[in-house]
Coordinates of C-alpha atoms in Angstrom, one line a residue:
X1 CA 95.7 107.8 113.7
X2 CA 93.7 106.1 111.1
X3 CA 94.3 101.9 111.1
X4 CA 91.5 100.4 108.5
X5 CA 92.1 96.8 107.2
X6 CA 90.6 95.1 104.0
X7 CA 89.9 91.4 102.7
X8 CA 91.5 91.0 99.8
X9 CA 90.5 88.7 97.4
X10 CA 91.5 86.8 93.5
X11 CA 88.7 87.3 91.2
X12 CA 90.9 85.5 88.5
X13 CA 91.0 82.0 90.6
X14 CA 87.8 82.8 93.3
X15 CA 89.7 82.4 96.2
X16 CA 90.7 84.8 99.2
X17 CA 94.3 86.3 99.8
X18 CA 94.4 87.8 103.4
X19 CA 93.0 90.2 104.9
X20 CA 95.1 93.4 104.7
X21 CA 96.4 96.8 106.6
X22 CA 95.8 99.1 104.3
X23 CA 99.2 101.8 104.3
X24 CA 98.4 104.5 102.2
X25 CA 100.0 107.2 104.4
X26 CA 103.2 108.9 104.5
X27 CA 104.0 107.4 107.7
X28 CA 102.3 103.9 107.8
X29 CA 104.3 103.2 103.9
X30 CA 107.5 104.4 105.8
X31 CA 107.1 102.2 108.7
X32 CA 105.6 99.3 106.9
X33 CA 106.4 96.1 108.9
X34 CA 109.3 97.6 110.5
X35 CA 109.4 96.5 114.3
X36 CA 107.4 93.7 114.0
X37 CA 108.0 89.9 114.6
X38 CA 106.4 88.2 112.3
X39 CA 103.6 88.6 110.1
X40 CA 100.7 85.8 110.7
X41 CA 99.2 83.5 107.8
X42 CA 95.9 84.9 106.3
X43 CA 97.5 88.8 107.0
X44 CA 99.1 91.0 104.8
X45 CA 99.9 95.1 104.2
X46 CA 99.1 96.6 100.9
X47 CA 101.3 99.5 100.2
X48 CA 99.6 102.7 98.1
X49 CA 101.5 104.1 95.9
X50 CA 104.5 102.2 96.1
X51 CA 106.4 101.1 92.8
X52 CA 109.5 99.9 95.5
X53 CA 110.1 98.1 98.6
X54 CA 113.0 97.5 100.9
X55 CA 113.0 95.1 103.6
X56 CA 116.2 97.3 106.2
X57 CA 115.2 96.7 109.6
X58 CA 112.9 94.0 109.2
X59 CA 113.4 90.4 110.3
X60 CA 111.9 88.1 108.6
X61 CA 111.3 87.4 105.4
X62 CA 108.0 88.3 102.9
X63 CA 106.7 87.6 99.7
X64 CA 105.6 90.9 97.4
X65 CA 103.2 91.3 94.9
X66 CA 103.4 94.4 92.7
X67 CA 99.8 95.5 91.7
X68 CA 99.0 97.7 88.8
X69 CA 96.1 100.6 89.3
X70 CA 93.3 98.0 88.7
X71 CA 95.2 95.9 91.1
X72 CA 96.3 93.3 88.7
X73 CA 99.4 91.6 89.6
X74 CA 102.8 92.2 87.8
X75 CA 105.1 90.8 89.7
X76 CA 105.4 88.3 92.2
X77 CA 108.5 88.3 94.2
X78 CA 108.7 85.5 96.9
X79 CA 110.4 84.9 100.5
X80 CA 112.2 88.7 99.6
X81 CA 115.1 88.7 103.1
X82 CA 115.9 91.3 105.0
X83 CA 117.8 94.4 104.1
X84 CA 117.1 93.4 100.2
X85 CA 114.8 95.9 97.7
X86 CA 112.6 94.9 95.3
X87 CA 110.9 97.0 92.5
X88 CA 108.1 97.5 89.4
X89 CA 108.1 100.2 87.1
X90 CA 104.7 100.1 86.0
X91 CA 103.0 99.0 89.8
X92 CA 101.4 101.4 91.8
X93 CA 101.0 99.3 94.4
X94 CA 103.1 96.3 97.1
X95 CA 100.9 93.4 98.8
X96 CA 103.7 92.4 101.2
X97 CA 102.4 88.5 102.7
X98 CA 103.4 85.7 105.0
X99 CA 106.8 84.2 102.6
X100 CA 105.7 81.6 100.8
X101 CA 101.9 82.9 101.3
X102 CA 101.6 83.7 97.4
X103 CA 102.4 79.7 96.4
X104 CA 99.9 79.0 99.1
X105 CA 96.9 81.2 97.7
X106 CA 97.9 80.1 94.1
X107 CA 98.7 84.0 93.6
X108 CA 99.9 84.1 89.6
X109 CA 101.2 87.4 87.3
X110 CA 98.0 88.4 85.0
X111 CA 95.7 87.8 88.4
X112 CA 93.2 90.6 89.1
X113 CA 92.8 91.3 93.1
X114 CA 90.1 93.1 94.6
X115 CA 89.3 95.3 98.0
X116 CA 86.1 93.9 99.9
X117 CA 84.0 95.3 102.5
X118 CA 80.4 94.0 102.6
X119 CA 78.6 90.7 101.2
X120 CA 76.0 91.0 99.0
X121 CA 72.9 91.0 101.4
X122 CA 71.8 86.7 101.6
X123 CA 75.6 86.0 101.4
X124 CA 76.4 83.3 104.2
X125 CA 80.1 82.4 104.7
X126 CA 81.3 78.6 103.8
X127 CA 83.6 78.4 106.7
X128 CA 83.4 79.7 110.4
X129 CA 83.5 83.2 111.6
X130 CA 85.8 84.1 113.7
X131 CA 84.8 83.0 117.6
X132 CA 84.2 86.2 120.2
X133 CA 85.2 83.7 122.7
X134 CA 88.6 82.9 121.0
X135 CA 91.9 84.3 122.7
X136 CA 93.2 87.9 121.4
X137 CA 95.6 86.8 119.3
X138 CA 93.7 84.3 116.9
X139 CA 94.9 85.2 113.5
X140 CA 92.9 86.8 110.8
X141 CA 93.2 84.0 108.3
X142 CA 89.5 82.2 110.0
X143 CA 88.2 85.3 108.0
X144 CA 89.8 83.5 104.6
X145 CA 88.3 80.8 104.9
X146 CA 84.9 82.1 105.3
X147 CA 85.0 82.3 101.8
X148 CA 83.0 79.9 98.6
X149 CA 82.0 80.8 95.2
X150 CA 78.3 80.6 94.4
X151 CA 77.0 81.1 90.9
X152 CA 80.0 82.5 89.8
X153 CA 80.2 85.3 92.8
X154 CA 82.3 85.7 95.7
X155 CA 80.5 85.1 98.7
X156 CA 82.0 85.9 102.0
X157 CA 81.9 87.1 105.3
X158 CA 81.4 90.4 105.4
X159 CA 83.6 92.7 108.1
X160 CA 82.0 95.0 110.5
X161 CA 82.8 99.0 110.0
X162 CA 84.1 100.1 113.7
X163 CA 84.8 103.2 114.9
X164 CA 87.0 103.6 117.8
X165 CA 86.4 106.9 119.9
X166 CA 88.8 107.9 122.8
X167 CA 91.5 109.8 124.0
X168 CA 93.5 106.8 124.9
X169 CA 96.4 106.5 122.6
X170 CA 97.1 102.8 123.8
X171 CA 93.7 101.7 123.3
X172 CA 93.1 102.9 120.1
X173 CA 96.3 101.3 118.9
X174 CA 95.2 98.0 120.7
X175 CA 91.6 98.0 119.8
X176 CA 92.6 99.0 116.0
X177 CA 95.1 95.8 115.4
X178 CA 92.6 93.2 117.6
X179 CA 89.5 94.0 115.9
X180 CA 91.5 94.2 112.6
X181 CA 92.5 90.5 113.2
X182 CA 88.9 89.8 113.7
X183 CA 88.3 91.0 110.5
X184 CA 87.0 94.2 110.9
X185 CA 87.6 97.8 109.2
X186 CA 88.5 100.2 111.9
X187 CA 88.7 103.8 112.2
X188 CA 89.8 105.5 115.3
X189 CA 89.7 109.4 116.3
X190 CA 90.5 110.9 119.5
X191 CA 88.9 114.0 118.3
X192 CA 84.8 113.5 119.7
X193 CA 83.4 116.2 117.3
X194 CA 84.6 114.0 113.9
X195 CA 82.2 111.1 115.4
X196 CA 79.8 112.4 112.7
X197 CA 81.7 112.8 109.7
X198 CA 83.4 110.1 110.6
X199 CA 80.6 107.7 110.4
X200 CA 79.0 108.9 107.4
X201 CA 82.6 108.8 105.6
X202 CA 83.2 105.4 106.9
X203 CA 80.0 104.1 106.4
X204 CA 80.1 103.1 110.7
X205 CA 78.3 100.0 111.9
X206 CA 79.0 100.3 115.6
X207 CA 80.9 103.4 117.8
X208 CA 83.1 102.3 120.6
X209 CA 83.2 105.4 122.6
X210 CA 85.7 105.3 125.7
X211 CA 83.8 107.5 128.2
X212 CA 87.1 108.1 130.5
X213 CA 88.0 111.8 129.1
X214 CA 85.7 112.7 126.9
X215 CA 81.8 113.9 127.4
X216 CA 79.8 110.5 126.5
X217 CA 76.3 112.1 126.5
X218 CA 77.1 114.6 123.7
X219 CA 79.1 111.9 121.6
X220 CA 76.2 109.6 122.2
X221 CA 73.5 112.5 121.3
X222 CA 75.4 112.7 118.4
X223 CA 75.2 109.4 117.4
X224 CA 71.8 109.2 117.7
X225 CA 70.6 112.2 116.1
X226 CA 72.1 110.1 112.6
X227 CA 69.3 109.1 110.2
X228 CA 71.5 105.9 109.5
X229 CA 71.3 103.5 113.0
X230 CA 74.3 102.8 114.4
X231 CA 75.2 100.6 117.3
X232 CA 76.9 102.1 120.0
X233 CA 79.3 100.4 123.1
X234 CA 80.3 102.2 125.8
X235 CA 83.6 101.5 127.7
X236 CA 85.5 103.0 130.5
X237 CA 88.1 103.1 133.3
X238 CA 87.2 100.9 136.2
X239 CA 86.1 103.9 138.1
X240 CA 84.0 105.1 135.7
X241 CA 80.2 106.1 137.8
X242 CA 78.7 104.6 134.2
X243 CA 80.2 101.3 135.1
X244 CA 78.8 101.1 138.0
X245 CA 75.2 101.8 136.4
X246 CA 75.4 99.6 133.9
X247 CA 75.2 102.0 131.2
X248 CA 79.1 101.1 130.4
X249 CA 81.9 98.2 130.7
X250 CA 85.5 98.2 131.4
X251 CA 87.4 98.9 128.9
X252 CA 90.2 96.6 129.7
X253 CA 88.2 93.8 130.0
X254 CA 88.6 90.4 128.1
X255 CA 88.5 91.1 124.5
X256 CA 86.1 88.3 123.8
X257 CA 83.6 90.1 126.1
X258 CA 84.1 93.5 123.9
X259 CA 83.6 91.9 121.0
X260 CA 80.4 89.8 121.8
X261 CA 79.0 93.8 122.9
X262 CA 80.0 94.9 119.3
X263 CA 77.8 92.1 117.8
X264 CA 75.5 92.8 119.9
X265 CA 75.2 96.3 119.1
X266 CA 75.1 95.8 115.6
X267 CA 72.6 93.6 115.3
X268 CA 70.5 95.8 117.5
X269 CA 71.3 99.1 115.7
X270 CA 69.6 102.5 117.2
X271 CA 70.2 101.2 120.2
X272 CA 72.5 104.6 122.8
X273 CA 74.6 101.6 124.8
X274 CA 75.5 97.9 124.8
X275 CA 75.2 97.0 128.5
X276 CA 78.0 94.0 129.1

């Protein structure tokens, strides 16, 4: 299972929407926010292609903007209940949002949205990033507002490219929707020999590699052979030896402490493991 996320943003009015799931899968489009609570301010779930909606099964209520290939907005439909349908002709795509979240953003028909990933290099956010130390569940929308306009461009802070490696179903799925909230793109595999095609596809910052079932040397070998450094963090079950060593850290730990090894790791790329 692939789970990558996105910060969308309004070229027409220079501001930020959310930062996005992106669902442009068979499955994820069918499932969509099916299941789920709620959906937090400063979040949203671009559906690709999708000229339709529904809203069966869900429980609560969202606003929908229908996007055209050049993701120009088409139609806005706002605070869309449950077990209602929605649809545009011409959209190829649905940015389902927070209800009421497209008056908040100042989201108009005619507005042209656009998919980030990286700042320009020299681009400093306005607002602050999102604190390692914070609790697990902070909400994506401090990523928002790290957002200003400068001479006309959209600077911003820029999200980290994660890969998540491990045979752990439950902690990819965790890991994937966490760091997503913390404004990163992630990919996750359990399969160890797509670590390098995964990386050069995804353009990889850092490698989370859970060392629990699969052979950490190799992966980390791998890894390292690239000629583009990436960072690497190690994590594990409890009784892990490489815990024990210091070459590793529990995988289950707090979140905030995962998440300071990430930045860690990236900002010392090349380097095999981030000790905790």
């Amino acid at each position: 299972m692939v789970t990558k996320t996105k910060l969308i943003v309004n070229l027409t009015r220079g501001g930020a929407v959310c930062v996005s799931e992106l669902a442009d899968r068979p499955l994820p489009r069918m499932r969509g926010l099916m299941g789920r609570s709620g959906l937090p301010a400063g979040e949203g779930l671009l559906l690709s292609p999708a000229p339709a909606i529904h809203t069966a099964f869900m429980r609560f209520p969202i606003d929908a903007l229908f996007l055209d290939r050049e993701l120009r907005v088409l139609k806005v439909v706002e605070r869309l209940r449950p077990w209602h349908m929605a649809s545009e002709r011409r959209a190829r795509s649905v940015l389902e949002l927070p209800a009421g979240e497209s008056a908040r953003r100042g989201v108009k028909v005619d507005d042209r949205l656009e998919l980030r990933d990286r700042a320009h290099a020299g681009a400093e956010p306005s607002g602050p990033p999102a604190d390692a130390g914070d609790d697990a569940d902070d909400r994506a929308a401090t990523a928002v507002h790290a957002l200003d306009l400068r001479g006309g461009q959209l600077a911003r802070l820029r999200p980290l490219r994660i890969l998540i490696v491990s045979a752990d179903n439950r902690f990819r799925t965790v890991m994937s929707l966490l760091l997503g909230r913390r404004n990163c793109s992630v990919t996750t595999t359990a399969n160890a020999s797509r670590i390098a095609e995964l990386i050069a596809r995804e353009n990889t910052d850092v490698v989370v590699i859970d060392i629990g079932k699969l052979p950490p040397a190799a992966m980390v070998a791998t890894v390292d052979a690239l000629v583009r450094p990436v960072g690497v963090v190690l994590v594990g079950d409890e009784t892990s030896p490489e815990l024990s060593e210091g070459a590793a850290m529990t995988k289950w730990g707090p979140f905030g402490e995962l998440v300071e090894a990430i930045e860690r790791a990236d900002q010392h790329r090349g380097i095999p493991a981030v000790q905790p």
